[in-house]
Coordinates of C-alpha atoms and ligand atoms in Angstrom, one line a residue:
X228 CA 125.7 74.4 85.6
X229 CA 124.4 78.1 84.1
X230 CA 125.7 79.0 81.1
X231 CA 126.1 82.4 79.7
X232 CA 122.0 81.8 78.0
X233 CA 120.8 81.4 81.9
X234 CA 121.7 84.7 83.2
X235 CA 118.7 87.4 83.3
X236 CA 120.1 90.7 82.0
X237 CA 118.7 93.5 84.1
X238 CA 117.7 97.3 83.5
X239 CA 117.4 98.7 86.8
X240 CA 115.8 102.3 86.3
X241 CA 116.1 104.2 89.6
X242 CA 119.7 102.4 90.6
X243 CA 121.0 105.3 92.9
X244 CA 117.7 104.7 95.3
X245 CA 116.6 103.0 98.3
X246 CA 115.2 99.9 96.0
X247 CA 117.6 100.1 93.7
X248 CA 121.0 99.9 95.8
X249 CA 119.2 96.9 97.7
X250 CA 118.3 95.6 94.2
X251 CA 122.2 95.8 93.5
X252 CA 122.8 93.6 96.9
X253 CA 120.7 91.3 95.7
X254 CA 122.0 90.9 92.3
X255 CA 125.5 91.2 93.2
X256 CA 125.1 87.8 95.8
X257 CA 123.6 85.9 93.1
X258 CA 126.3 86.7 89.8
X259 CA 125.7 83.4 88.3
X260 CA 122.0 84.3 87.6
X261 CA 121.8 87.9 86.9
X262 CA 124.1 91.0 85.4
X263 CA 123.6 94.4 85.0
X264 CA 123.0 96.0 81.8
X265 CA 121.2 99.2 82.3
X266 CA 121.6 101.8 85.3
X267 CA 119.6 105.5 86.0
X268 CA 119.3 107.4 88.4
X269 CA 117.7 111.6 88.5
X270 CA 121.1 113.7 89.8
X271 CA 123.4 111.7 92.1
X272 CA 125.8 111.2 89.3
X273 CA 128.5 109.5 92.1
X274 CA 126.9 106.8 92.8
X275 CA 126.0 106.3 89.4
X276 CA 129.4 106.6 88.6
X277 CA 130.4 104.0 91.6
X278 CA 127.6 101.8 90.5
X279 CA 128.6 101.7 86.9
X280 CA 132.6 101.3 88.0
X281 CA 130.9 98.0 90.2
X282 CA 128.8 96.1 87.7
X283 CA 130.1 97.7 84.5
X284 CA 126.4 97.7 82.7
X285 CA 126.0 98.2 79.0
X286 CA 124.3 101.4 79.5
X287 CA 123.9 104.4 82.5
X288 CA 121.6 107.2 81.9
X289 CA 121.9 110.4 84.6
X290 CA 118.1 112.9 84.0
X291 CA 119.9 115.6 85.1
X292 CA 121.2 116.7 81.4
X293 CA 124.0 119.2 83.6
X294 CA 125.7 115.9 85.2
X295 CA 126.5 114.2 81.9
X296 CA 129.8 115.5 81.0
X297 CA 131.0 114.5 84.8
X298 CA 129.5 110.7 84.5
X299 CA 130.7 110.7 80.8
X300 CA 134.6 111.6 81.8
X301 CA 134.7 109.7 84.7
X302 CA 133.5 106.2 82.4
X303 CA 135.8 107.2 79.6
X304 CA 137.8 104.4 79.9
X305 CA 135.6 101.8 79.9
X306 CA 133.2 100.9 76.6
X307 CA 130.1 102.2 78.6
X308 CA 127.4 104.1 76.8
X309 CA 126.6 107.5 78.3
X310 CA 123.4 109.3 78.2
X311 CA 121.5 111.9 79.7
X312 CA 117.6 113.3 79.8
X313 CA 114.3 112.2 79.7
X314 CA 113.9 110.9 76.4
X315 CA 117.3 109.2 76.5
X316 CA 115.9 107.2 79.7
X317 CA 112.2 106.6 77.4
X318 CA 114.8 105.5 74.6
X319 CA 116.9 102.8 76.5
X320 CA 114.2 101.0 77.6
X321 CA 113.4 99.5 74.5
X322 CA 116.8 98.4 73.9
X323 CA 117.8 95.2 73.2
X324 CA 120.5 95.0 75.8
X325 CA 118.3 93.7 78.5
X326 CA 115.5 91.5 79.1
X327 CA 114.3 92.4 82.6
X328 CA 113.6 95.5 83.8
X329 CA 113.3 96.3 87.5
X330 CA 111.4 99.7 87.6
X331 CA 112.5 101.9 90.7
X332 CA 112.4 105.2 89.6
X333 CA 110.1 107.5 92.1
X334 CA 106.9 108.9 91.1
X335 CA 105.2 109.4 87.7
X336 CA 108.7 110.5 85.9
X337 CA 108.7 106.2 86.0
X338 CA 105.4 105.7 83.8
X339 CA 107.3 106.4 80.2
X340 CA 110.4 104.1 80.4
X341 CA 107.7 101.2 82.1
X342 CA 105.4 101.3 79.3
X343 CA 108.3 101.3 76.6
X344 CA 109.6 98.5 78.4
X345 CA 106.6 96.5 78.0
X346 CA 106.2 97.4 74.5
X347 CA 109.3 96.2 73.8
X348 CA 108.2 92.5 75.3
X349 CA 110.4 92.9 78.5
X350 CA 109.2 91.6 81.6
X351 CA 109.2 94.1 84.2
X352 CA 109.5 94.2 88.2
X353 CA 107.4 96.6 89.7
X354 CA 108.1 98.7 92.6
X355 CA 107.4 102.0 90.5
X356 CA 103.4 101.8 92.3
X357 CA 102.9 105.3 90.7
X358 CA 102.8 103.8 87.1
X359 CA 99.7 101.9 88.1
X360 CA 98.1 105.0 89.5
X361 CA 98.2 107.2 87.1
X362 CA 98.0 105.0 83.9
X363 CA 96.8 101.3 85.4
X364 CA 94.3 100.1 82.9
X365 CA 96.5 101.3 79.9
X366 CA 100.0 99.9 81.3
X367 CA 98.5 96.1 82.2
X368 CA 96.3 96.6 78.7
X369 CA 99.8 97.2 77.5
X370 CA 101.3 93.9 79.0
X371 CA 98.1 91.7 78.2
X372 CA 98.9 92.4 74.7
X373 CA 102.5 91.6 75.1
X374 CA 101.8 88.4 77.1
X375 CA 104.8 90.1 79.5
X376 CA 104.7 89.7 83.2
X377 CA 104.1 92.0 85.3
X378 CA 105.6 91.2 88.9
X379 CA 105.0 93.4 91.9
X380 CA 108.0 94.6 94.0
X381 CA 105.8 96.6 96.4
X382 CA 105.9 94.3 99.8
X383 CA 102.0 93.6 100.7
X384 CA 101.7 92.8 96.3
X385 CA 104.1 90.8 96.7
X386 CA 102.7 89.1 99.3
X387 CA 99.3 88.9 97.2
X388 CA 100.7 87.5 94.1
X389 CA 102.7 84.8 96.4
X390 CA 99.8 83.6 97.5
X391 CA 97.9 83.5 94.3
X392 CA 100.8 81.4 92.6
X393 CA 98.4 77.9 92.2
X394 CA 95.6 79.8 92.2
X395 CA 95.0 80.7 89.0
X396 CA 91.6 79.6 88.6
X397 CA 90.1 80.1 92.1
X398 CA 88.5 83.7 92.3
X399 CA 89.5 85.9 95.2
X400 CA 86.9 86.9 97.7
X401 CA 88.9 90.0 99.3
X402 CA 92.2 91.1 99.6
X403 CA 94.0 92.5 102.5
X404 CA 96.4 95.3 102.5
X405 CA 97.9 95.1 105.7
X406 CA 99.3 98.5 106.8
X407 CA 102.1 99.6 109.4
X408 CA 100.4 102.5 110.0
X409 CA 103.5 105.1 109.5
X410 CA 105.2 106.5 112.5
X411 CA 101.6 109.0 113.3
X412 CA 99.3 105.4 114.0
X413 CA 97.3 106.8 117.3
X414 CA 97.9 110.6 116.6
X415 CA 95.2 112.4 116.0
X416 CA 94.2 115.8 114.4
X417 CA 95.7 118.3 117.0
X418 CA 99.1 116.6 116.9
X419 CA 99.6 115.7 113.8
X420 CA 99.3 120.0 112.7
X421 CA 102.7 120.4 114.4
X422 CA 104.5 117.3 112.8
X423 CA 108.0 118.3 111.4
X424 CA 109.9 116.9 107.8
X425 CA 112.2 115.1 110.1
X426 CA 109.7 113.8 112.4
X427 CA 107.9 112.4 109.4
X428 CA 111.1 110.8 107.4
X429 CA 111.0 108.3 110.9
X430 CA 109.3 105.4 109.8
X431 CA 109.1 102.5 112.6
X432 CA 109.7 99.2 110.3
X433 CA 111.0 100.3 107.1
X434 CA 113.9 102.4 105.9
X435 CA 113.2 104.1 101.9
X436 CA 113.5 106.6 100.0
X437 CA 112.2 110.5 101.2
X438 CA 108.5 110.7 98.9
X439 CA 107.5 107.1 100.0
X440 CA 108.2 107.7 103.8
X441 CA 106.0 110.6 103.4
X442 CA 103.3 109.0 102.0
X443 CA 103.6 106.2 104.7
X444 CA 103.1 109.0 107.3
X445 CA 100.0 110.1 105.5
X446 CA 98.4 106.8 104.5
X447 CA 98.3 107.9 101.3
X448 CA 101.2 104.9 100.2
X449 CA 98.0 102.7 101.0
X450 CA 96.0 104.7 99.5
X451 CA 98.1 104.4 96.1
X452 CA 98.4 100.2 96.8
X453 CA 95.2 100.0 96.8
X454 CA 94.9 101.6 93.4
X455 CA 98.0 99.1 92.2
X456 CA 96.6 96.0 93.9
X457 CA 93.3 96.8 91.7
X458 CA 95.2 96.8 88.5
X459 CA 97.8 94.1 89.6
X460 CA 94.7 91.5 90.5
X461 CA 92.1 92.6 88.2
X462 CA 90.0 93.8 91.2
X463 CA 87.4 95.7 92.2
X464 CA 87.5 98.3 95.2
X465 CA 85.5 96.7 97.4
X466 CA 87.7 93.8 97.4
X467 CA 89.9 95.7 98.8
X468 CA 90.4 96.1 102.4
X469 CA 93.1 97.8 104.6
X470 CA 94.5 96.5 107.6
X471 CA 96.2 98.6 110.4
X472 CA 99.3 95.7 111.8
X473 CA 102.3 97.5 113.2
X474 CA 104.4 94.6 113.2
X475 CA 104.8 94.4 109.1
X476 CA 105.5 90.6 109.5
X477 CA 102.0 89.5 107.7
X478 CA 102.3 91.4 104.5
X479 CA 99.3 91.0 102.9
X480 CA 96.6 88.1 102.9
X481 CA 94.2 86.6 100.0
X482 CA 90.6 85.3 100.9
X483 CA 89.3 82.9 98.4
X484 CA 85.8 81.8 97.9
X485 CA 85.6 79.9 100.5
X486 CA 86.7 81.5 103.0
X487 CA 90.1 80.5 103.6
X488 CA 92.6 83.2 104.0
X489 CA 96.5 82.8 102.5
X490 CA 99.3 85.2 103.8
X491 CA 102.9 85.7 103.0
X492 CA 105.0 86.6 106.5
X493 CA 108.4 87.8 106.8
X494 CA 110.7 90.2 108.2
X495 CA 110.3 93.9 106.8
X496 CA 113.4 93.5 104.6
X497 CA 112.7 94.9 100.8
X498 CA 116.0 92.5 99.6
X499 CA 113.2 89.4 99.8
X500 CA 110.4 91.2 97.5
X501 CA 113.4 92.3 95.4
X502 CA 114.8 88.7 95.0
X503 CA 111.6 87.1 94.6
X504 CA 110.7 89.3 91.5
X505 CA 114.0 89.0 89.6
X506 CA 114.0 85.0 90.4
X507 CA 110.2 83.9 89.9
X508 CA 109.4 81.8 89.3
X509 CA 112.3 80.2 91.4
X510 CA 113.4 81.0 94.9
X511 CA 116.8 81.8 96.0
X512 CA 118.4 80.4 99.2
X513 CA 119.7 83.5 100.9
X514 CA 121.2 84.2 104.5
X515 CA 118.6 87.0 105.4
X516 CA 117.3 87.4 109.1
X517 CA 114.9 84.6 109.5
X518 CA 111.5 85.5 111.0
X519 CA 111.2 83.5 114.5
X520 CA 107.6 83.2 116.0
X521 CA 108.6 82.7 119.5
X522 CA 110.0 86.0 119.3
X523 CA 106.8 87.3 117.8
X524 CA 104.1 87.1 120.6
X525 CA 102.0 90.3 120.0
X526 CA 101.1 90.3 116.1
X527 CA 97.7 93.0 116.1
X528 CA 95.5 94.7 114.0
X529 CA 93.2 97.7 113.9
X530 CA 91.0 99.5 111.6
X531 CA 92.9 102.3 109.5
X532 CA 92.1 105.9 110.8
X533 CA 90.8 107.6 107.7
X534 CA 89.1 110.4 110.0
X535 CA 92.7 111.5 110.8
X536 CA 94.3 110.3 108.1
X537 CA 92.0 111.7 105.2
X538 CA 94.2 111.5 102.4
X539 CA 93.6 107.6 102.6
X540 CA 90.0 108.4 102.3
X541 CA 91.1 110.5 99.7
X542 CA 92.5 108.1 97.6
X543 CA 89.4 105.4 98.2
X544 CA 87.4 108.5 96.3
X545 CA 90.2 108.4 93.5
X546 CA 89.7 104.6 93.2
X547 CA 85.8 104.2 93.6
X548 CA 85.4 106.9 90.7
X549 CA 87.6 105.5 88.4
X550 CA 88.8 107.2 85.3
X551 CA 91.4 110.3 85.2
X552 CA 91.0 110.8 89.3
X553 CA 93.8 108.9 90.4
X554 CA 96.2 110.2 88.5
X555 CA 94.9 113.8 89.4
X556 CA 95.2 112.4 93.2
X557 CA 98.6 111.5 92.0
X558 CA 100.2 114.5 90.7
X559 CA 98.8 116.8 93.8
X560 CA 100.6 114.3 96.3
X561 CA 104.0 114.6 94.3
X562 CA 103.5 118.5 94.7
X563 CA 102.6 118.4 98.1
X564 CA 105.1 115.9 98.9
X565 CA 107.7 118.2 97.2
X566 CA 106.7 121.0 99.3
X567 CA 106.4 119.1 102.4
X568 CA 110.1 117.9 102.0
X569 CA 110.9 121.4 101.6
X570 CA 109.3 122.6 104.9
X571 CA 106.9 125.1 102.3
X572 CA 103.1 123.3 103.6
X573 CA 102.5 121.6 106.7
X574 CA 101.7 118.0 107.2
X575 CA 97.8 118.6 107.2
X576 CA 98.0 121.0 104.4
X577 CA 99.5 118.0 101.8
X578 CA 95.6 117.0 102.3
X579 CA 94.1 120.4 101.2
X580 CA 96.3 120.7 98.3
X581 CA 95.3 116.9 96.8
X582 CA 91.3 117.8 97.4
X583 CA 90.8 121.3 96.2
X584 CA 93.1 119.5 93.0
X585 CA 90.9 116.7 92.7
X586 CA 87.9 118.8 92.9
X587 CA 88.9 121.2 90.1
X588 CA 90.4 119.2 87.2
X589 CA 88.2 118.3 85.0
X590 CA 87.3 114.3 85.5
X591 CA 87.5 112.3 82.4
X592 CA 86.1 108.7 82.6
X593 CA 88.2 107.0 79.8
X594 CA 91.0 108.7 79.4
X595 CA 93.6 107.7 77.1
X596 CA 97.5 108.0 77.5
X597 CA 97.3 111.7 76.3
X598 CA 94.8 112.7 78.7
X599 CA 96.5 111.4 81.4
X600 CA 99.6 113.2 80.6
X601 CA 97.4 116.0 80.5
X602 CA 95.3 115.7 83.4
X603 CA 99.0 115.0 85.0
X604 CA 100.2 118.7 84.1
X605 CA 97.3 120.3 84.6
X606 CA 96.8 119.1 88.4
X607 CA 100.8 119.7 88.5
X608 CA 100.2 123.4 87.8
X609 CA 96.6 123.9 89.8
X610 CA 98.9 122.1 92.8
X611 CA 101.8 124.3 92.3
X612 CA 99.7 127.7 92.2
X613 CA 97.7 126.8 95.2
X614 CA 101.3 126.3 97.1
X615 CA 103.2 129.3 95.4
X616 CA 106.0 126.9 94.4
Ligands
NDP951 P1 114.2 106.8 96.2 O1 113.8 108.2 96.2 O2 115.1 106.2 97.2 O3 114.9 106.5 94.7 C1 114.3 106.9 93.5 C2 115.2 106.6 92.3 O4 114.6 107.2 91.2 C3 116.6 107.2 92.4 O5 117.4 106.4 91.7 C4 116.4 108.6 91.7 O6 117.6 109.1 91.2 C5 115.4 108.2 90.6 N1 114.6 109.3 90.2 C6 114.0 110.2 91.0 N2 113.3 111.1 90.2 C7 113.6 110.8 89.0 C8 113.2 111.4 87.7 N3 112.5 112.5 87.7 N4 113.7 110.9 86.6 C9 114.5 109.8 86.6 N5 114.8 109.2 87.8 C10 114.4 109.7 88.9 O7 112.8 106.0 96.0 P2 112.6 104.5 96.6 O8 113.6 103.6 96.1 O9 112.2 104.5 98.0 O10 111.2 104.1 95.8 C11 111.2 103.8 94.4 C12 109.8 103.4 94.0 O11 109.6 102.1 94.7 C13 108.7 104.3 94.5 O12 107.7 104.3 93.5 C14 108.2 103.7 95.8 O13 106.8 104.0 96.0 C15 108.4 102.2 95.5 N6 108.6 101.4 96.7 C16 109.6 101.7 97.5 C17 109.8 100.9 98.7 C18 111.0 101.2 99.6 O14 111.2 100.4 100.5 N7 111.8 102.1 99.3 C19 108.8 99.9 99.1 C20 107.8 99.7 98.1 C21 107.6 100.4 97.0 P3 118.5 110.1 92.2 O15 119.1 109.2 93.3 O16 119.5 110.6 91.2 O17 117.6 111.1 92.7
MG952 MG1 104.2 98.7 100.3

């Protein structure tokens, strides 16, 4: 029987998105095991408002300073706390109101509220990848020190740290990233010059949020797992290999010493990453799609295309060298995302605007937290200019 005591109280930062309303599915099938204590989202102060109305949290904080007086009035009459801005959403994550924090905010506006989280002892679900590339060795320094648990959300990490559960004393050989490929995998150069915003929002297997998709249609979403699965598994880049499969069934596979290989397989459905992270170390039964092999004749694999798709290559550079590079890498693709989205660059250009960025900020080989904030702003701004944003 569960008791009050058993139910996980959850913060999840980034509510209104595409992992955080599946995040809600998930918790609102299982209300004997979890509730809802904290919810943020940027702007879309509705379905904050709806979400709030739905699983009546503790807390909701809205970025967007201008939208508080409209989530504030429209909660009145219930005895949820209001807040608004950036420090109020650093703030609420060290409260005690919660003890699990799923982090699905976008981008490097999730790295602040992460690492207070895990300063304040809370275990934390990660699908925020960009935490891990711009700060990794200081965020899992962070929850060493804590002795909290850092459980990856991101499908193909996931699937890594599923199959090292047991394996805690066998050293991994390799792992491999296994990639969909985006909706571009064939195109080359010539084509890929003319692809539209729209065109490159289509992604074949999985449906998320606007920046990801983008950076599916790049490669440089494997680029950045590759950067997480280092920090994640303590690894180093050679052990990391990518893995064109178009199907997304295996999600990611684990060779050990001796050569045998593990993989997790499944249907591309983000609910089973989501559940996996809030429940481990248990599994939930569930009535999700089942994965049948008879349907699933023609699993295949290919060598990435980082010829075409540079900014992949781009983002091995960031990981061989280490130190501030990544998170230089980082900030230029949120710029030239932004401007992508915003039909001001073209889809080749996104690449241009990362390398000149990485090439002129000054590289730093231990950076602390400052100088990653730093380095951060100042690739922000050397991005921006290049663009005329
Ligand atoms: P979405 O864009 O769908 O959602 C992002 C969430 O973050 C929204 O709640 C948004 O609020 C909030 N947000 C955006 N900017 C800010 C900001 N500056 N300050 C505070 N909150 C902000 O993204 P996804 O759900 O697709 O992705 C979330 C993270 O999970 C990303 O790091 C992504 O790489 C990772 N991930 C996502 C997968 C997916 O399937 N979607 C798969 C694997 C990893 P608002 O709605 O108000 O804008
Ligand atoms: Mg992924």
């Amino acid at each position: 029987m569960n008791t009050a005591s058993t139910i996980k109280r959850i913060a999840l930062f980034g509510s209104t998105g595409s992992i955080g309303t599946q995040a809600l599915e998930v918790i609102a099938n299982n209300p004997d095991k979890f509730s809802v204590e904290v919810l943020t989202c940027n702007s879309n102060d509705d379905l904050l408002i709806q979400q709030a109305k739905k699983f009546n949290p503790n807390v909701v904080v809205i970025t967007d300073e201008t939208k508080y007086t409209k989530v504030k009035d429209a909660l009145a009459s219930t005895d949820i706390k209001v807040f608004a801005g950036e420090k109020a959403l650093e703030d609420v994550a060290s409260m005690d109101v919660y003890d699990f924090m799923l982090a699905a905010i976008v981008g490097y506006a999730g790295l602040k509220p992460t690492l207070n989280a895990i300063k304040a002892g809370k275990a934390i679900g990660l699908a925020n990848k960009e935490t891990l590339v711009v700060a990794g060795e200081i965020v899992m320094q962070a929850a060493y020190e804590k002795r909290v648990p850092i459980i990856p959300i991101d499908s193909e990490h996931s699937a890594i740290f599923q199959c090292l559960v047991g394996e805690v004393r066998n050293p991994i050989e390799k792992v491999i990233l296994t990639a969909s490929g985006g909706p571009f995998l064939g195109r080359k150069t010539n084509y890929l010059v003319n692809v539209k915003r729209d065109h490159a929002l289509q992604h074949p297997n999985w449906t998320m949020g606007a920046k990801i998709s983008i950076d599916s249609a790049t490669l440089m979403n494997k680029g950045l797992e590759m950067i997480e699965a280092k920090w994640l598994f303590n690894l180093r880049a050679e052990q990391i290999e990518v893995l064109v499969h178009p199907q997304s069934v295996i999600h990611s596979m684990v060779q050990f010493e001796d050569g045998s290989i593990k993989a997790q397989l499944g249907l591309p459905d983000m609910k089973l990453p989501i559940q996996y992270a809030l429940a481990f170390p248990k599994r939930i039964a569930n009535n999700f799609p089942r994965a049948d092999f008879k349907k699933l004749r023609n699993l295949t694999f290919e060598e990435p295309d980082i010829k075409t798709f540079r900014n992949l290559g781009l983002a091995m550079e960031a990981l061989d060298k280490g130190g501030n590079l990544p998170c230089v890498l980082n900030a230029a693709n949120e710029i030239a995302v932004y401007a992508f989205l915003r039909n001001r660059i073209g889809f080749l250009d996104m690449t241009d605007v990362i390398e000149s960025t990485m090439q002129k900020v000054s590289f730093l080989q231990k950076p602390s937290l400052d100088d990653y904030l730093d380095s951060d702003a100042e690739a922000r701004n050397y991005a921006a200019d290049l663009i005329k944003l």
